[in-house]
C-alpha cells in the first residue's frame, strides 16, 4: 500500500473528517451538472455535506449523483431538474427539498450562461436570455430559498443559513463585447447587497463569489465550442497561432499566472459559511486579476 505523507496526509485526514463549516449540512447547487457547479458538488460531498444537484440537464445531474452516491456508499446527493428562470420550476424544487430533507443550509446560485457580442450587434433576445438566467434567476432562487431558510431560524432565532451567488470578475469590472453578461453579474451583486440587508433578520447571510476565468472548465476548454477555439478562429488574440497561445494570453493577464479552479472557489464558500459576522459581500477569487477598491 502506498504511504501518504506530508501535505497529502493532512488533506486526506481533512477529507475523512469532513470540513467543519459544511459537514452534515444540506447544500443545493444550481447548474451542478457540469463545470464549476460539478466541481463544487464533488468538493462539498467529500467535505461531508449532503448536496442537491439542481440543473436543467437532469441526465447529467442524475449521472453525477449516482456516481457520487456509489463512491460514498450512501445517499449523499440528489438530482433535481430545474429551470432557474421559471418561478414554478424553482418553487417546485424548493418544495421537493422541504419534503425530502426538511430544510436547506446552503443555497448556491451557480447556474449561468454567457453570450458575448458587440452592443451594436447583439439581439435583444440574446441580451434577455443572459439577463434571465444570470440576474433574474438569482432573484427567483433567493425568493424561494429564503422562505424555507427563514422558517428554520424561527424556533430559536439562532440558526444561520447561506445564500451564495456565483457572480464573476466581470461583476466587478466591465467586459469588452460582453455587456449582457457583465451587466447581469454586476446586477447580481446589487441584489446580493439588498437581499442581505433584508434577510439578516432571518439569520440568512447573502454573499457573492467573483471567480476569475475557469480555463480548465468546459466554457473555455470544450474542444468544439470552447472559448479557446472560438477566440483562435476569430483572431481575437493578436499573433496567437495555437490554442496554447490563446490560453497563455489569458493566463498572463492573471498576476498568479493561472486560471481559477473549483478548489479556489470552494475555499471562498467555506469562508463565507464559517464566517458569522459578514454578509452582503462580493468575494473575489481571481489570482489578483481584479482588486477591490
Ligand atoms: N467559466 C468561467 O470562466 C467562469 C468565470 C467566472 C464565473 N463563472 C460563473 O460560474 C457559473 C458556472 O459557470 P460554468 O463555466 O461552470 O458554466 P457551464 O456552462 O460549464 O455550466 C453551467 C450549468 O448550468 C446549467 N444551466 C444553464 N442554464 C440553466 C437554467 N436556466 N436552469 C438551470 N440550470 C441551468 C447548465 O445545464 C450547466 O450544467 C456561472 O454563473 C458563470 O457565470 C464562470
XYZ file of C-alpha atoms and ligand atoms in Angstrom:
337
model
C 0.000 0.000 0.000
C 1.316 3.489 -0.867
C 2.232 5.579 2.158
C 0.625 9.002 2.391
C 2.855 11.631 3.901
C 3.206 15.366 4.470
C 0.648 17.645 2.855
C -1.269 14.721 1.267
C -1.756 13.143 4.685
C -3.258 16.382 6.038
C -5.573 16.680 3.032
C -6.707 13.068 3.265
C -7.248 13.369 7.046
C -9.325 16.534 6.468
C -11.397 14.738 3.844
C -12.013 11.776 6.142
C -13.135 14.093 8.941
C -15.003 16.500 6.670
C -14.766 20.280 6.639
C -16.467 21.567 9.821
C -18.134 24.542 8.085
C -20.160 22.255 5.786
C -20.032 18.772 7.320
C -23.549 17.257 7.588
C -25.081 20.450 6.176
C -27.586 20.318 3.330
C -26.486 22.266 0.258
C -28.024 22.872 -3.154
C -26.020 23.841 -6.220
C -27.871 25.108 -9.299
C -26.098 24.315 -12.553
C -24.466 21.475 -10.620
C -24.233 19.005 -13.509
C -21.031 20.357 -15.064
C -18.262 22.947 -14.862
C -17.786 24.926 -11.650
C -21.069 23.542 -10.300
C -19.974 19.938 -10.714
C -16.665 20.731 -9.035
C -18.473 22.374 -6.101
C -20.775 19.361 -5.739
C -17.799 16.967 -5.680
C -15.867 19.073 -3.138
C -18.871 19.602 -0.870
C -19.691 15.893 -0.841
C -16.126 14.944 0.022
C -16.227 17.602 2.764
C -19.199 15.791 4.332
C -22.223 17.741 3.046
C -25.467 16.401 1.557
C -25.902 18.014 -1.841
C -28.797 18.606 -4.238
C -27.550 18.775 -7.821
C -30.121 21.035 -9.499
C -29.829 21.520 -13.221
C -31.782 21.835 -16.459
C -29.621 18.966 -17.630
C -31.282 16.291 -15.486
C -29.437 13.443 -17.224
C -26.077 14.960 -16.319
C -27.244 15.699 -12.750
C -28.574 12.164 -12.292
C -25.414 10.561 -13.639
C -23.237 12.645 -11.342
C -25.483 11.916 -8.354
C -25.408 8.170 -8.969
C -21.630 8.150 -9.342
C -21.086 10.107 -6.126
C -23.574 8.038 -4.106
C -21.837 4.892 -5.269
C -18.407 6.297 -4.358
C -19.662 7.353 -0.921
C -21.565 4.113 -0.336
C -24.660 6.086 0.793
C -27.159 8.656 -0.462
C -25.240 11.928 -0.163
C -26.616 13.606 -3.294
C -29.974 14.044 -5.014
C -30.544 15.126 -8.627
C -33.254 17.712 -9.309
C -34.491 19.180 -12.567
C -34.884 22.950 -12.505
C -35.014 25.926 -14.800
C -33.885 28.873 -12.681
C -35.686 31.346 -14.949
C -39.062 29.732 -14.247
C -40.794 30.595 -10.950
C -42.939 27.462 -10.890
C -39.940 25.240 -11.503
C -37.905 26.861 -8.704
C -40.861 26.754 -6.303
C -41.378 23.055 -7.053
C -37.665 22.431 -6.461
C -37.778 24.091 -3.039
C -40.992 22.206 -2.134
C -39.194 18.991 -3.011
C -36.248 19.970 -0.806
C -38.589 20.798 2.103
C -40.279 17.400 1.775
C -37.046 15.411 1.342
C -34.515 16.848 3.791
C -36.858 19.186 5.665
C -34.519 22.120 5.235
C -31.563 23.672 3.472
C -28.416 25.247 4.915
C -26.512 26.451 1.844
C -28.043 27.569 -1.457
C -25.508 28.162 -4.225
C -26.920 30.053 -7.193
C -24.364 28.932 -9.753
C -26.322 28.274 -12.988
C -25.177 30.826 -15.514
C -24.842 31.415 -19.239
C -22.682 33.654 -21.385
C -23.344 35.090 -24.816
C -20.737 37.616 -25.853
C -21.281 40.198 -28.574
C -20.968 43.830 -29.607
C -23.604 46.174 -28.202
C -24.140 47.303 -31.821
C -24.983 43.787 -32.975
C -26.406 41.809 -30.067
C -30.057 40.862 -30.402
C -32.487 41.771 -27.648
C -33.332 38.076 -27.445
C -29.726 37.127 -26.613
C -29.435 40.002 -24.147
C -32.596 38.889 -22.366
C -31.539 35.226 -22.357
C -28.361 36.087 -20.429
C -30.189 38.519 -18.126
C -32.913 35.968 -17.353
C -30.503 33.268 -16.208
C -27.690 35.315 -14.628
C -29.738 38.103 -12.986
C -33.448 37.237 -12.746
C -32.634 33.602 -11.907
C -30.790 34.769 -8.787
C -33.880 36.732 -7.673
C -36.232 33.784 -8.247
C -33.953 31.334 -6.442
C -33.418 33.662 -3.479
C -37.169 34.271 -3.229
C -37.971 30.596 -2.654
C -34.782 29.530 -0.859
C -35.104 32.362 1.678
C -38.698 31.390 2.542
C -37.580 27.899 3.553
C -34.444 29.127 5.344
C -36.390 31.741 7.318
C -38.658 29.016 8.732
C -35.615 27.104 10.013
C -34.495 30.104 12.046
C -37.906 30.775 13.642
C -37.847 28.367 16.624
C -34.517 29.524 18.132
C -33.553 32.686 16.243
C -30.029 31.299 16.184
C -29.976 29.216 13.007
C -27.669 30.657 10.345
C -28.001 29.754 6.676
C -26.325 30.958 3.491
C -27.329 32.064 0.040
C -24.297 32.370 -2.215
C -24.427 33.822 -5.728
C -21.712 32.861 -8.183
C -21.026 36.163 -9.876
C -17.759 36.732 -11.787
C -14.764 39.002 -12.039
C -16.975 40.508 -14.792
C -19.335 41.504 -11.961
C -16.576 43.783 -10.638
C -15.248 45.349 -13.843
C -16.635 45.778 -17.363
C -16.027 43.174 -20.056
C -15.459 44.221 -23.680
C -18.188 42.991 -26.070
C -19.654 41.031 -23.176
C -22.054 43.596 -21.741
C -25.081 41.384 -21.197
C -23.028 39.052 -19.013
C -21.122 41.743 -17.100
C -24.310 43.774 -16.602
C -26.146 40.772 -15.163
C -23.202 39.857 -12.925
C -22.839 43.455 -11.652
C -26.605 43.480 -11.076
C -26.482 40.249 -9.117
C -24.105 41.952 -6.666
C -26.673 44.739 -6.211
C -29.241 42.047 -5.452
C -26.795 40.374 -3.048
C -26.346 43.565 -1.039
C -30.079 44.337 -0.985
C -31.213 40.811 -0.101
C -28.513 40.686 2.603
C -29.943 43.799 4.264
C -33.436 42.316 4.335
C -32.625 38.705 5.200
C -30.188 39.456 8.022
C -33.196 39.428 10.373
C -33.768 35.769 9.432
C -30.070 34.953 10.034
C -29.717 34.292 6.296
C -26.375 35.584 5.047
C -26.288 36.544 1.365
C -22.923 36.842 -0.353
C -21.456 36.502 -3.831
C -18.241 34.997 -5.105
C -16.483 36.521 -8.113
C -14.275 33.882 -9.748
C -11.713 34.535 -12.425
C -11.614 32.577 -15.690
C -12.046 28.818 -15.210
C -9.668 27.945 -18.053
C -9.932 24.181 -17.493
C -13.750 24.209 -17.475
C -15.984 23.366 -20.443
C -16.796 27.017 -21.191
C -13.149 27.668 -22.111
C -11.734 24.219 -22.942
C -14.544 22.428 -24.807
C -12.761 21.180 -27.953
C -15.616 22.203 -30.289
C -17.397 25.178 -28.751
C -14.978 26.385 -26.051
C -13.782 29.988 -25.906
C -10.164 28.983 -26.737
C -11.339 27.541 -30.072
C -13.702 30.444 -30.736
C -11.081 33.094 -29.935
C -8.417 31.366 -32.049
C -10.783 31.173 -35.033
C -11.936 34.769 -34.571
C -8.330 36.036 -34.293
C -9.249 37.737 -31.023
C -5.784 37.221 -29.520
C -3.177 39.071 -31.639
C -0.478 36.718 -33.010
C -1.990 33.545 -31.492
C -1.430 30.501 -33.719
C -2.453 27.678 -31.364
C -4.933 27.008 -28.584
C -1.937 27.075 -26.235
C -1.135 30.654 -27.361
C -4.692 31.737 -26.573
C -4.556 30.068 -23.174
C -1.218 31.697 -22.329
C -2.617 35.112 -23.250
C -5.363 34.695 -20.636
C -3.033 33.164 -18.026
C -0.681 36.122 -18.449
C -3.487 38.520 -17.509
C -3.512 36.935 -14.027
C -0.781 38.055 -11.595
C -0.734 34.471 -10.259
C -0.404 33.147 -13.844
C -3.131 30.523 -13.860
C -6.858 30.153 -14.320
C -9.316 29.912 -11.446
C -10.114 26.371 -10.280
C -13.043 24.934 -8.378
C -10.892 24.340 -5.306
C -10.230 28.096 -5.158
C -13.952 28.887 -5.294
C -14.834 26.260 -2.699
C -12.399 27.837 -0.220
C -14.416 31.040 -0.530
C -17.606 29.037 0.123
C -16.094 27.561 3.308
C -15.047 31.024 4.461
C -18.462 32.550 3.796
C -20.348 29.763 5.583
C -17.940 29.673 8.526
C -17.890 33.472 8.968
C -20.909 34.516 11.046
C -20.015 38.214 11.104
C -20.275 39.179 7.433
C -22.993 39.496 4.817
C -23.681 41.319 1.545
C -20.116 40.911 0.276
C -18.696 40.047 -3.129
C -15.588 37.929 -2.577
C -13.080 37.988 -5.462
C -11.247 34.757 -6.330
C -9.190 35.952 -9.279
C -5.496 35.310 -8.548
C -5.098 39.080 -8.170
C -6.593 39.931 -11.581
C -9.308 42.123 -10.079
C -8.658 44.004 -6.857
C -11.358 45.656 -4.760
C -11.285 49.444 -4.249
N -16.249 29.518 -16.584
C -15.720 30.659 -16.150
O -14.620 31.055 -16.572
C -16.454 31.481 -15.112
C -15.787 32.558 -14.509
C -16.448 33.313 -13.547
C -17.742 32.996 -13.195
N -18.381 31.952 -13.795
C -19.753 31.658 -13.382
O -19.768 30.380 -12.786
C -21.036 29.761 -13.028
C -20.807 28.395 -13.667
O -20.091 28.590 -14.863
P -19.502 27.365 -15.728
O -18.465 27.904 -16.601
O -19.228 26.240 -14.838
O -20.786 27.040 -16.649
P -21.130 25.746 -17.514
O -21.731 26.253 -18.775
O -19.999 24.797 -17.601
O -22.287 25.052 -16.624
C -23.480 25.724 -16.357
C -24.521 24.735 -15.869
O -25.737 25.482 -15.636
C -26.832 24.786 -16.200
N -27.874 25.765 -16.570
C -27.821 26.697 -17.550
N -28.979 27.392 -17.581
C -29.776 26.903 -16.598
C -31.075 27.199 -16.142
N -31.820 28.148 -16.716
N -31.572 26.496 -15.098
C -30.843 25.506 -14.515
N -29.608 25.160 -14.920
C -29.080 25.852 -15.951
C -26.256 24.058 -17.406
O -27.071 22.949 -17.781
C -24.880 23.644 -16.899
O -24.902 22.391 -16.267
C -21.820 30.719 -13.913
O -22.677 31.511 -13.127
C -20.729 31.567 -14.537
O -21.186 32.826 -14.939
C -17.760 31.179 -14.743
